């Protein structure tokens, strides 16, 4: 709720250092909320930054106003605690108690044991082996990154009194990135318009799986921003049977859930009554994002421009989309994403790899004004900077997964159990690097508390990262990342099987062996950072 209601009201001069795309997005939000109108006349003096990630993260990255960065950061990291009438922390404690009760009813001593029993990991100990291996390596990297940022800030005379604070980290890191790699986000984003990245998305989908997307403007949808596509499997020169209906809901708006996700209005099935229309077997799949929508500024249309990370998010969600659209199971209960949680992120994270491919970027990363392809020099800089701040990103995520497992490994939650105190003490025990906080603190950790799907299961992204790095290595080993035989194996064993076969067996059928962690560590640049490979 805080993401919907919180408003940081600014004037244009308060956005010093921010790129034009962020200034225009803040102005657009103010207009949508009625701030720039008085007596029916347009005004130009109000800009709004909300707690939507697509607005607040760029503000923390580019704003030269340390006081405003601190204000925005404190609000952002306190989501779920800003309004006393919404006590998420006590609700979270009640949920933890109920989960523990459920675990005991099933014969388990903790909810973590109960959840892991029906996953690839099998036990919390196996989860912790992976998390702690990566955690120790990431701490080494993050500490080095912090020292680099502090040295840079000192050299340029930047005001970071008391050392790098969490509200400084992204800002100074962007300056280091710009200097170290001569890579400015404001220069990069014009090459990644939502329209062109969507084209790239559909092209990769077609080359891998033969899917063709045709826009359907005749369908009545639930919001004007949503775009519908008819998806068919190409057969030779013609179109094959209808495979799915795909909905793209990309823009942030009031009362829309935060984040990015895939959902289904209808899952694939073959189990239909005799007299049923065959259309009932066709999945209706939706990808949902919260990008800041482009708009008109000074009489000029500005398209939605994505950061490189936002573009990868678009690919990530399409991986989930493929899991739904390519499903080939008899029963809907076993189809699509109805798989074990530590397998469900494999299809999505695997899809991200293709957006890193130079041939895709050269073809579809084009300047929104000139249509010119991204220069080789800029592309080389993007590739060189891929592992920049990997320690920071890994700590942000892994701390959440560790807190999740620790919370759900407790055997009781007394009346005075304090989630905030638990967070503070556990992060202290883990040795949380200075200047970094959890990406999702308990009061707004919706993965943990909105449903039980990711409870004692936030680790699944890292578990799946071991799998996706290994699977993509198979494409690279073929000599062609669009190799038809490897793509067909991926379709059969990763995207189409659903939960009809145990996921560890599916992986072995694809790769011919069990997963190898070394590919993930190499991808993250953590291979030589501290802990032994296990």
Coordinates of C-alpha atoms in Angstrom, one line a residue:
X1 CA 0.0 0.0 0.0
X2 CA 2.9 2.4 0.8
X3 CA 4.1 2.1 -2.8
X4 CA 0.7 3.4 -4.0
X5 CA 0.2 6.2 -1.5
X6 CA 3.7 7.6 -0.7
X7 CA 4.7 10.7 -2.7
X8 CA 7.9 12.6 -2.6
X9 CA 6.8 16.0 -3.9
X10 CA 9.6 17.8 -5.7
X11 CA 10.4 20.8 -7.8
X12 CA 12.4 20.5 -11.0
X13 CA 15.6 21.8 -9.3
X14 CA 15.2 18.9 -6.7
X15 CA 15.9 16.5 -9.5
X16 CA 19.4 17.8 -10.1
X17 CA 21.6 15.0 -11.6
X18 CA 18.7 12.9 -12.8
X19 CA 18.4 12.0 -16.5
X20 CA 15.6 13.5 -18.6
X21 CA 13.8 10.1 -18.7
X22 CA 13.4 10.1 -14.9
X23 CA 12.4 13.8 -14.9
X24 CA 9.8 13.2 -17.5
X25 CA 8.5 10.1 -15.6
X26 CA 8.2 12.1 -12.4
X27 CA 6.3 14.8 -14.2
X28 CA 4.0 12.2 -15.8
X29 CA 3.2 10.7 -12.3
X30 CA 2.4 14.2 -11.0
X31 CA 0.1 14.8 -13.9
X32 CA -1.7 11.5 -13.5
X33 CA -2.3 12.4 -9.8
X34 CA -3.6 15.8 -10.6
X35 CA -0.8 17.9 -9.2
X36 CA -0.1 19.9 -12.3
X37 CA -3.6 21.2 -12.9
X38 CA -5.3 24.1 -11.3
X39 CA -8.7 25.4 -12.4
X40 CA -8.3 23.2 -15.4
X41 CA -5.0 24.7 -16.5
X42 CA -1.7 22.9 -16.8
X43 CA 1.2 23.8 -14.4
X44 CA 4.8 22.6 -14.7
X45 CA 6.1 22.9 -11.1
X46 CA 5.4 19.6 -9.4
X47 CA 7.3 16.3 -9.9
X48 CA 6.5 13.1 -8.0
X49 CA 8.8 10.2 -7.0
X50 CA 6.9 7.3 -5.6
X51 CA 8.2 4.1 -4.0
X52 CA 7.7 2.2 -7.3
X53 CA 11.1 0.6 -8.0
X54 CA 11.2 2.0 -11.5
X55 CA 11.2 5.6 -10.0
X56 CA 12.9 5.3 -6.7
X57 CA 15.9 3.2 -7.8
X58 CA 16.9 5.7 -10.6
X59 CA 16.4 8.6 -8.1
X60 CA 18.8 6.9 -5.7
X61 CA 21.2 6.3 -8.5
X62 CA 21.4 9.7 -10.1
X63 CA 20.1 12.4 -7.6
X64 CA 23.0 14.7 -6.5
X65 CA 20.9 15.7 -3.4
X66 CA 22.2 13.5 -0.6
X67 CA 19.4 14.8 1.7
X68 CA 16.7 13.8 -0.7
X69 CA 18.4 10.4 -1.4
X70 CA 18.4 9.7 2.3
X71 CA 14.7 10.7 2.5
X72 CA 13.8 8.5 -0.4
X73 CA 15.9 5.6 0.8
X74 CA 14.4 5.6 4.3
X75 CA 10.8 5.6 2.9
X76 CA 11.6 2.9 0.4
X77 CA 13.2 0.6 3.0
X78 CA 10.4 1.2 5.4
X79 CA 7.6 0.1 3.1
X80 CA 5.0 -1.7 5.2
X81 CA 5.9 0.4 8.3
X82 CA 5.0 3.9 7.1
X83 CA 1.4 3.9 8.4
X84 CA 0.7 2.7 12.0
X85 CA -2.7 1.5 10.9
X86 CA -1.1 -1.1 8.8
X87 CA 1.0 -3.3 11.1
X88 CA 2.6 -5.7 8.7
X89 CA 5.2 -6.9 11.3
X90 CA 2.6 -8.3 13.7
X91 CA 0.7 -9.9 10.8
X92 CA 4.0 -11.5 9.8
X93 CA 4.5 -12.9 13.2
X94 CA 1.0 -14.4 13.2
X95 CA 1.7 -15.9 9.7
X96 CA 4.9 -17.5 11.0
X97 CA 3.1 -19.1 13.9
X98 CA 0.4 -20.6 11.7
X99 CA 3.1 -22.0 9.3
X100 CA 4.9 -23.6 12.3
X101 CA 1.6 -25.1 13.4
X102 CA 1.0 -26.5 9.9
X103 CA 4.5 -28.0 9.8
X104 CA 4.0 -29.8 13.1
X105 CA 0.6 -31.1 11.9
X106 CA 2.6 -32.8 9.1
X107 CA 5.3 -34.2 11.4
X108 CA 8.0 -31.6 10.8
X109 CA 9.8 -29.6 13.5
X110 CA 10.0 -26.4 11.5
X111 CA 8.3 -24.9 8.5
X112 CA 11.7 -24.9 6.6
X113 CA 11.9 -28.6 6.9
X114 CA 8.3 -29.0 5.8
X115 CA 8.8 -26.8 2.7
X116 CA 12.1 -28.3 1.6
X117 CA 10.9 -31.9 1.8
X118 CA 9.0 -31.5 -1.5
X119 CA 11.7 -29.6 -3.3
X120 CA 14.9 -30.3 -5.2
X121 CA 16.9 -29.2 -2.2
X122 CA 15.2 -31.8 0.1
X123 CA 16.6 -30.3 3.4
X124 CA 17.3 -26.8 4.8
X125 CA 20.9 -28.0 5.3
X126 CA 21.3 -28.4 1.5
X127 CA 19.9 -24.9 1.0
X128 CA 22.3 -23.4 3.6
X129 CA 25.3 -25.1 2.0
X130 CA 24.6 -23.2 -1.2
X131 CA 23.6 -19.9 0.4
X132 CA 26.6 -19.8 2.8
X133 CA 29.0 -20.8 0.0
X134 CA 27.9 -17.8 -2.1
X135 CA 27.4 -15.5 0.9
X136 CA 31.0 -15.7 2.1
X137 CA 32.3 -15.1 -1.5
X138 CA 30.0 -12.2 -2.0
X139 CA 31.0 -10.5 1.3
X140 CA 34.6 -10.5 0.1
X141 CA 33.5 -8.8 -3.1
X142 CA 31.2 -6.3 -1.5
X143 CA 33.8 -5.2 1.0
X144 CA 36.2 -4.5 -1.9
X145 CA 33.5 -2.7 -3.7
X146 CA 32.7 -0.5 -0.7
X147 CA 36.4 0.5 -0.3
X148 CA 36.6 1.3 -4.0
X149 CA 33.5 3.6 -3.7
X150 CA 34.9 5.3 -0.6
X151 CA 38.2 5.9 -2.2
X152 CA 36.6 7.4 -5.3
X153 CA 34.2 9.6 -3.2
X154 CA 37.3 10.9 -1.3
X155 CA 39.2 11.6 -4.5
X156 CA 36.4 13.7 -6.1
X157 CA 35.5 15.5 -2.9
X158 CA 32.0 14.0 -2.7
X159 CA 30.1 14.6 0.6
X160 CA 29.8 11.1 2.2
X161 CA 30.4 12.1 5.8
X162 CA 30.6 9.0 8.0
X163 CA 31.5 6.8 5.0
X164 CA 29.3 5.3 2.3
X165 CA 25.7 5.0 3.5
X166 CA 23.1 2.8 1.9
X167 CA 21.5 5.9 0.2
X168 CA 25.0 6.8 -1.2
X169 CA 25.9 3.4 -2.6
X170 CA 24.0 3.4 -5.9
X171 CA 24.9 7.1 -6.5
X172 CA 28.6 6.7 -6.0
X173 CA 28.6 3.3 -7.8
X174 CA 27.1 4.9 -10.9
X175 CA 29.8 7.5 -10.9
X176 CA 32.5 4.8 -10.6
X177 CA 30.8 2.8 -13.3
X178 CA 30.7 5.8 -15.6
X179 CA 34.4 6.5 -15.1
X180 CA 35.7 2.9 -14.9
X181 CA 33.8 1.7 -18.0
X182 CA 33.0 5.1 -19.5
X183 CA 29.4 3.8 -19.3
X184 CA 26.6 6.3 -18.5
X185 CA 23.1 4.9 -17.9
X186 CA 21.6 8.0 -19.5
X187 CA 23.5 7.2 -22.7
X188 CA 22.6 3.5 -22.6
X189 CA 18.8 3.8 -22.0
X190 CA 17.9 5.5 -25.4
X191 CA 19.0 2.2 -27.1
X192 CA 16.5 0.2 -25.0
X193 CA 13.0 1.4 -25.8
X194 CA 10.3 -0.9 -24.6
X195 CA 9.1 -1.4 -28.2
X196 CA 12.5 -2.6 -29.4
X197 CA 13.2 -4.8 -26.5
X198 CA 9.8 -6.4 -27.0
X199 CA 10.7 -7.0 -30.6
X200 CA 13.9 -8.7 -29.5
X201 CA 11.9 -10.8 -27.0
X202 CA 9.6 -12.1 -29.7
X203 CA 12.5 -12.7 -32.1
X204 CA 14.3 -14.8 -29.6
X205 CA 11.1 -16.7 -28.8
X206 CA 10.6 -17.4 -32.5
X207 CA 14.2 -18.5 -33.1
X208 CA 14.2 -20.9 -30.2
X209 CA 10.7 -22.3 -30.2
X210 CA 9.1 -21.1 -33.5
X211 CA 6.5 -18.9 -31.8
X212 CA 4.9 -16.1 -33.8
X213 CA 3.1 -13.2 -32.0
X214 CA 0.3 -11.3 -33.7
X215 CA -1.2 -8.3 -32.0
X216 CA -5.0 -8.6 -31.4
X217 CA -6.5 -5.1 -31.1
X218 CA -10.1 -6.5 -31.3
X219 CA -10.0 -8.2 -27.9
X220 CA -11.6 -6.4 -24.9
X221 CA -9.0 -6.1 -22.1
X222 CA -9.1 -5.0 -18.5
X223 CA -7.0 -1.8 -19.0
X224 CA -6.0 0.3 -22.0
X225 CA -2.3 -0.2 -21.3
X226 CA -2.5 -4.0 -21.8
X227 CA -1.6 -5.4 -25.2
X228 CA -2.9 -8.9 -26.4
X229 CA -1.1 -11.2 -28.8
X230 CA -2.2 -14.4 -30.5
X231 CA 0.6 -16.9 -30.3
X232 CA 1.0 -19.6 -32.9
X233 CA 3.7 -22.2 -33.6
X234 CA 5.2 -21.7 -37.1
X235 CA 5.1 -24.8 -39.3
X236 CA 7.3 -24.5 -42.4
X237 CA 6.1 -21.4 -44.3
X238 CA 2.7 -21.3 -42.7
X239 CA 1.1 -20.8 -39.3
X240 CA 0.4 -23.8 -37.1
X241 CA -2.3 -24.2 -34.4
X242 CA -3.0 -21.6 -31.8
X243 CA -0.5 -22.1 -28.9
X244 CA -1.6 -19.4 -26.5
X245 CA -3.0 -15.9 -25.9
X246 CA -0.3 -13.7 -24.4
X247 CA -1.0 -10.4 -22.5
X248 CA 1.7 -7.8 -21.9
X249 CA 0.8 -5.5 -19.0
X250 CA 4.0 -3.4 -18.6
X251 CA 3.3 -0.1 -16.9
X252 CA 3.0 1.0 -13.3
X253 CA -0.4 2.5 -12.3
X254 CA -2.2 3.2 -9.0
X255 CA -3.4 0.1 -7.2
X256 CA -1.5 -2.3 -9.4
X257 CA 0.7 -4.8 -7.5
X258 CA 4.4 -3.9 -7.4
X259 CA 7.2 -5.8 -9.0
X260 CA 7.1 -8.1 -12.0
X261 CA 5.4 -11.4 -12.4
X262 CA 3.8 -13.9 -14.7
X263 CA 0.2 -15.1 -14.2
X264 CA -2.3 -17.3 -16.0
X265 CA -6.0 -16.7 -16.6
X266 CA -6.2 -20.2 -17.9
X267 CA -3.6 -23.0 -17.8
X268 CA -2.9 -25.5 -20.5
X269 CA -4.7 -28.8 -20.2
X270 CA -5.8 -31.8 -22.4
X271 CA -8.3 -33.0 -19.8
X272 CA -11.5 -31.6 -21.3
X273 CA -15.1 -32.9 -21.3
X274 CA -16.1 -34.5 -24.5
X275 CA -18.4 -31.6 -25.6
X276 CA -16.0 -28.8 -24.6
X277 CA -14.7 -26.3 -27.0
X278 CA -11.0 -27.0 -27.8
X279 CA -10.2 -23.4 -27.1
X280 CA -10.5 -24.2 -23.4
X281 CA -7.2 -26.1 -23.6
X282 CA -5.3 -23.0 -24.8
X283 CA -3.4 -21.1 -22.1
X284 CA -4.0 -17.4 -21.5
X285 CA -0.7 -16.1 -20.1
X286 CA 0.1 -12.6 -18.8
X287 CA 3.4 -10.9 -18.1
X288 CA 3.2 -8.0 -15.8
X289 CA 5.8 -5.3 -15.1
X290 CA 5.9 -1.8 -13.5
X291 CA 7.9 0.3 -15.9
X292 CA 7.5 4.1 -15.7
X293 CA 5.4 5.0 -18.7
X294 CA 6.7 7.4 -21.3
X295 CA 4.6 10.3 -22.3
X296 CA 4.3 13.7 -24.0
X297 CA 6.8 16.4 -22.8
X298 CA 7.1 19.8 -24.3
X299 CA 4.9 18.6 -27.2
X300 CA 7.2 15.7 -27.9
X301 CA 6.4 12.1 -27.4
X302 CA 8.9 10.2 -25.2
X303 CA 8.8 6.4 -25.5
X304 CA 9.3 4.2 -22.5
X305 CA 13.1 3.7 -22.1
X306 CA 14.4 0.7 -20.1
X307 CA 17.6 0.3 -18.1
X308 CA 19.6 -2.8 -19.0
X309 CA 18.3 -4.5 -15.9
X310 CA 14.7 -3.7 -16.7
X311 CA 15.2 -5.1 -20.2
X312 CA 16.4 -8.3 -18.7
X313 CA 13.4 -8.4 -16.4
X314 CA 11.2 -8.4 -19.6
X315 CA 13.1 -11.4 -20.7
X316 CA 12.9 -13.1 -17.3
X317 CA 9.1 -12.8 -17.2
X318 CA 8.9 -14.2 -20.8
X319 CA 10.8 -17.2 -19.5
X320 CA 7.9 -17.8 -17.2
X321 CA 5.6 -17.0 -20.1
X322 CA 7.2 -19.7 -22.2
X323 CA 6.7 -22.1 -19.3
X324 CA 3.0 -21.5 -19.6
X325 CA 2.6 -21.2 -23.3
X326 CA 4.8 -24.2 -24.2
X327 CA 3.2 -26.5 -21.6
X328 CA 2.2 -29.9 -22.9
X329 CA 0.7 -31.8 -20.0
X330 CA -2.6 -33.8 -19.7
X331 CA -3.7 -32.2 -16.5
X332 CA -3.7 -28.5 -15.6
X333 CA -2.6 -29.3 -12.1
X334 CA 0.7 -30.6 -13.5
X335 CA 1.1 -28.1 -16.3
X336 CA 2.9 -24.9 -16.8
X337 CA 4.6 -23.4 -13.7
X338 CA 3.0 -26.0 -11.3
X339 CA 6.5 -27.3 -10.6
X340 CA 8.7 -27.5 -7.5
X341 CA 9.7 -24.0 -6.4
X342 CA 13.4 -24.5 -6.8
X343 CA 12.8 -25.4 -10.5
X344 CA 10.2 -22.7 -11.4
X345 CA 12.8 -20.0 -11.8
X346 CA 15.0 -22.0 -14.2
X347 CA 12.9 -21.3 -17.3
X348 CA 12.8 -17.6 -16.5
X349 CA 16.4 -17.1 -15.6
X350 CA 17.5 -19.1 -18.5
X351 CA 15.7 -16.7 -20.9
X352 CA 17.7 -13.8 -19.5
X353 CA 20.9 -15.1 -21.1
X354 CA 19.8 -14.4 -24.7
X355 CA 19.5 -10.7 -24.0
X356 CA 23.2 -10.7 -23.2
X357 CA 24.1 -12.0 -26.7
X358 CA 25.8 -9.5 -28.9
X359 CA 23.9 -10.5 -32.0
X360 CA 20.6 -9.8 -30.3
X361 CA 21.8 -6.5 -28.9
X362 CA 23.3 -5.4 -32.3
X363 CA 20.0 -6.1 -34.1
X364 CA 17.5 -4.7 -31.6
X365 CA 19.3 -2.2 -29.3
X366 CA 18.6 0.8 -31.5
X367 CA 18.4 4.5 -30.6
X368 CA 14.8 5.5 -30.3
X369 CA 15.3 8.7 -32.2
X370 CA 17.8 7.8 -34.9
X371 CA 17.2 4.1 -35.3
X372 CA 21.0 3.6 -35.2
X373 CA 22.2 0.3 -33.7
X374 CA 24.1 0.4 -30.5
X375 CA 27.8 1.2 -31.2
X376 CA 30.3 -1.6 -30.9
X377 CA 32.2 0.5 -28.4
X378 CA 29.2 1.0 -26.1
X379 CA 28.2 -2.7 -26.4
X380 CA 31.7 -3.7 -25.4
X381 CA 31.5 -1.4 -22.3
X382 CA 28.1 -3.0 -21.4
X383 CA 29.6 -6.5 -21.6
X384 CA 32.7 -5.5 -19.6
X385 CA 30.6 -4.0 -16.9
X386 CA 28.3 -7.0 -16.4
X387 CA 29.9 -8.2 -13.2
X388 CA 30.3 -4.6 -11.8
X389 CA 28.8 -4.5 -8.3
X390 CA 28.1 -8.2 -8.3
X391 CA 29.0 -8.3 -4.7
X392 CA 26.5 -5.7 -3.8
X393 CA 23.7 -7.3 -5.8
X394 CA 24.5 -10.8 -4.4
X395 CA 24.5 -9.5 -0.8
X396 CA 21.2 -7.7 -1.3
X397 CA 19.6 -10.9 -2.5
X398 CA 21.4 -13.6 -0.4
X399 CA 20.7 -11.7 2.8
X400 CA 17.0 -12.0 2.1
X401 CA 17.3 -15.7 1.4
X402 CA 19.3 -16.3 4.6
X403 CA 16.8 -14.3 6.7
X404 CA 14.0 -16.3 5.2
X405 CA 15.5 -19.6 6.0
X406 CA 16.5 -18.5 9.5
X407 CA 13.0 -17.2 10.2
X408 CA 11.3 -20.4 9.1
X409 CA 13.9 -22.6 10.9
X410 CA 12.6 -21.4 14.4
X411 CA 10.5 -23.8 16.4
X412 CA 8.5 -21.1 18.2
X413 CA 7.5 -17.5 18.0
X414 CA 6.6 -16.0 21.4
X415 CA 4.2 -13.1 21.9
X416 CA 7.1 -10.7 22.1
X417 CA 8.8 -12.0 19.0
X418 CA 10.1 -8.9 17.2
X419 CA 10.8 -9.3 13.4
X420 CA 12.9 -6.1 13.2
X421 CA 15.1 -7.2 16.2
X422 CA 15.4 -10.7 14.7
X423 CA 16.5 -9.1 11.3
X424 CA 19.1 -6.9 13.1
X425 CA 20.5 -9.7 15.2
X426 CA 20.7 -12.3 12.4
X427 CA 22.3 -9.9 10.0
X428 CA 24.8 -9.0 12.7
X429 CA 25.6 -12.7 13.2
X430 CA 26.0 -13.2 9.4
X431 CA 28.4 -10.2 9.2
X432 CA 26.2 -8.0 6.8
X433 CA 28.6 -5.8 4.9
X434 CA 28.5 -2.1 5.9
X435 CA 26.4 0.2 3.6
X436 CA 24.0 -2.6 2.2
X437 CA 20.6 -3.6 3.4
X438 CA 18.3 -6.4 2.5
X439 CA 16.6 -5.9 -0.8
X440 CA 13.3 -6.8 0.8
X441 CA 13.0 -6.2 4.6
X442 CA 10.4 -8.2 6.6
X443 CA 7.6 -5.6 6.6
X444 CA 7.4 -5.5 2.8
X445 CA 8.8 -9.0 1.9
X446 CA 5.8 -10.0 -0.1
X447 CA 7.5 -13.1 -1.4
X448 CA 7.5 -14.4 2.2
X449 CA 4.2 -13.3 3.5
X450 CA 1.7 -12.7 0.6
X451 CA 1.5 -16.5 0.1
X452 CA 3.5 -19.4 1.3
X453 CA 4.9 -20.3 -2.1
X454 CA 8.3 -18.6 -1.5
X455 CA 8.3 -19.0 2.3
X456 CA 11.5 -20.9 3.2
X457 CA 12.0 -20.7 -0.5
X458 CA 13.5 -17.4 -1.5
X459 CA 16.7 -19.3 -2.1
X460 CA 15.1 -20.8 -5.2
X461 CA 16.4 -17.9 -7.4
X462 CA 20.0 -18.9 -6.5
X463 CA 19.3 -22.6 -6.8
X464 CA 17.8 -22.0 -10.2
X465 CA 20.8 -19.8 -11.1
X466 CA 23.0 -22.9 -10.7
X467 CA 20.7 -24.7 -13.1
X468 CA 20.3 -21.9 -15.7
X469 CA 24.0 -21.3 -15.9
X470 CA 24.6 -25.0 -16.5
X471 CA 21.8 -25.2 -19.1
X472 CA 23.0 -22.2 -21.0
X473 CA 26.5 -23.7 -21.0
X474 CA 25.0 -26.5 -23.1
X475 CA 23.9 -24.0 -25.7
X476 CA 27.3 -22.5 -25.8
X477 CA 29.0 -25.9 -26.0
X478 CA 26.9 -26.6 -29.1
X479 CA 28.6 -23.6 -30.9
X480 CA 25.3 -21.9 -31.5
X481 CA 23.2 -20.3 -28.8
X482 CA 20.1 -20.9 -31.0
X483 CA 21.1 -24.5 -31.8
X484 CA 17.8 -26.2 -32.8
X485 CA 18.6 -29.6 -31.2
X486 CA 19.5 -28.0 -27.8
X487 CA 16.5 -25.7 -28.1
X488 CA 14.2 -28.7 -28.7
X489 CA 15.7 -30.4 -25.6
X490 CA 15.1 -27.3 -23.6
X491 CA 11.5 -27.1 -24.8
X492 CA 10.9 -30.8 -24.0
X493 CA 12.6 -31.1 -20.6
X494 CA 12.4 -27.5 -19.2
X495 CA 9.5 -25.7 -20.7
X496 CA 6.9 -28.3 -21.7
X497 CA 7.0 -31.1 -19.1
X498 CA 5.5 -29.2 -16.2
X499 CA 5.4 -31.4 -13.1
X500 CA 4.9 -34.6 -15.0
X501 CA 8.5 -35.7 -14.2
X502 CA 10.6 -35.0 -11.2
X503 CA 12.7 -31.9 -11.9
X504 CA 16.1 -33.4 -11.0
X505 CA 15.3 -36.2 -13.5
X506 CA 14.3 -33.6 -16.1
X507 CA 17.7 -31.8 -15.6
X508 CA 19.6 -35.1 -16.0
X509 CA 17.6 -35.9 -19.2
X510 CA 18.6 -32.5 -20.6
X511 CA 22.3 -32.4 -19.4
X512 CA 23.1 -36.1 -18.9
X513 CA 24.3 -35.4 -15.3
X514 CA 23.6 -33.5 -12.1
X515 CA 24.0 -29.7 -11.9
X516 CA 27.5 -28.2 -11.6
X517 CA 27.8 -25.0 -9.5
X518 CA 30.9 -23.8 -11.2
X519 CA 29.1 -22.3 -14.1
X520 CA 27.0 -20.0 -11.8
X521 CA 30.1 -18.9 -9.8
X522 CA 31.9 -18.1 -13.0
X523 CA 29.0 -16.1 -14.3
X524 CA 28.8 -14.1 -11.1
X525 CA 32.6 -13.5 -11.0
X526 CA 32.7 -15.3 -7.6
X527 CA 34.9 -18.3 -8.6
X528 CA 38.0 -17.0 -6.9
X529 CA 36.4 -15.1 -4.1
X530 CA 37.0 -16.9 -0.9
X531 CA 35.0 -20.1 -0.3
X532 CA 35.8 -23.5 -1.8
X533 CA 33.6 -24.9 -4.5
X534 CA 31.3 -27.6 -3.2

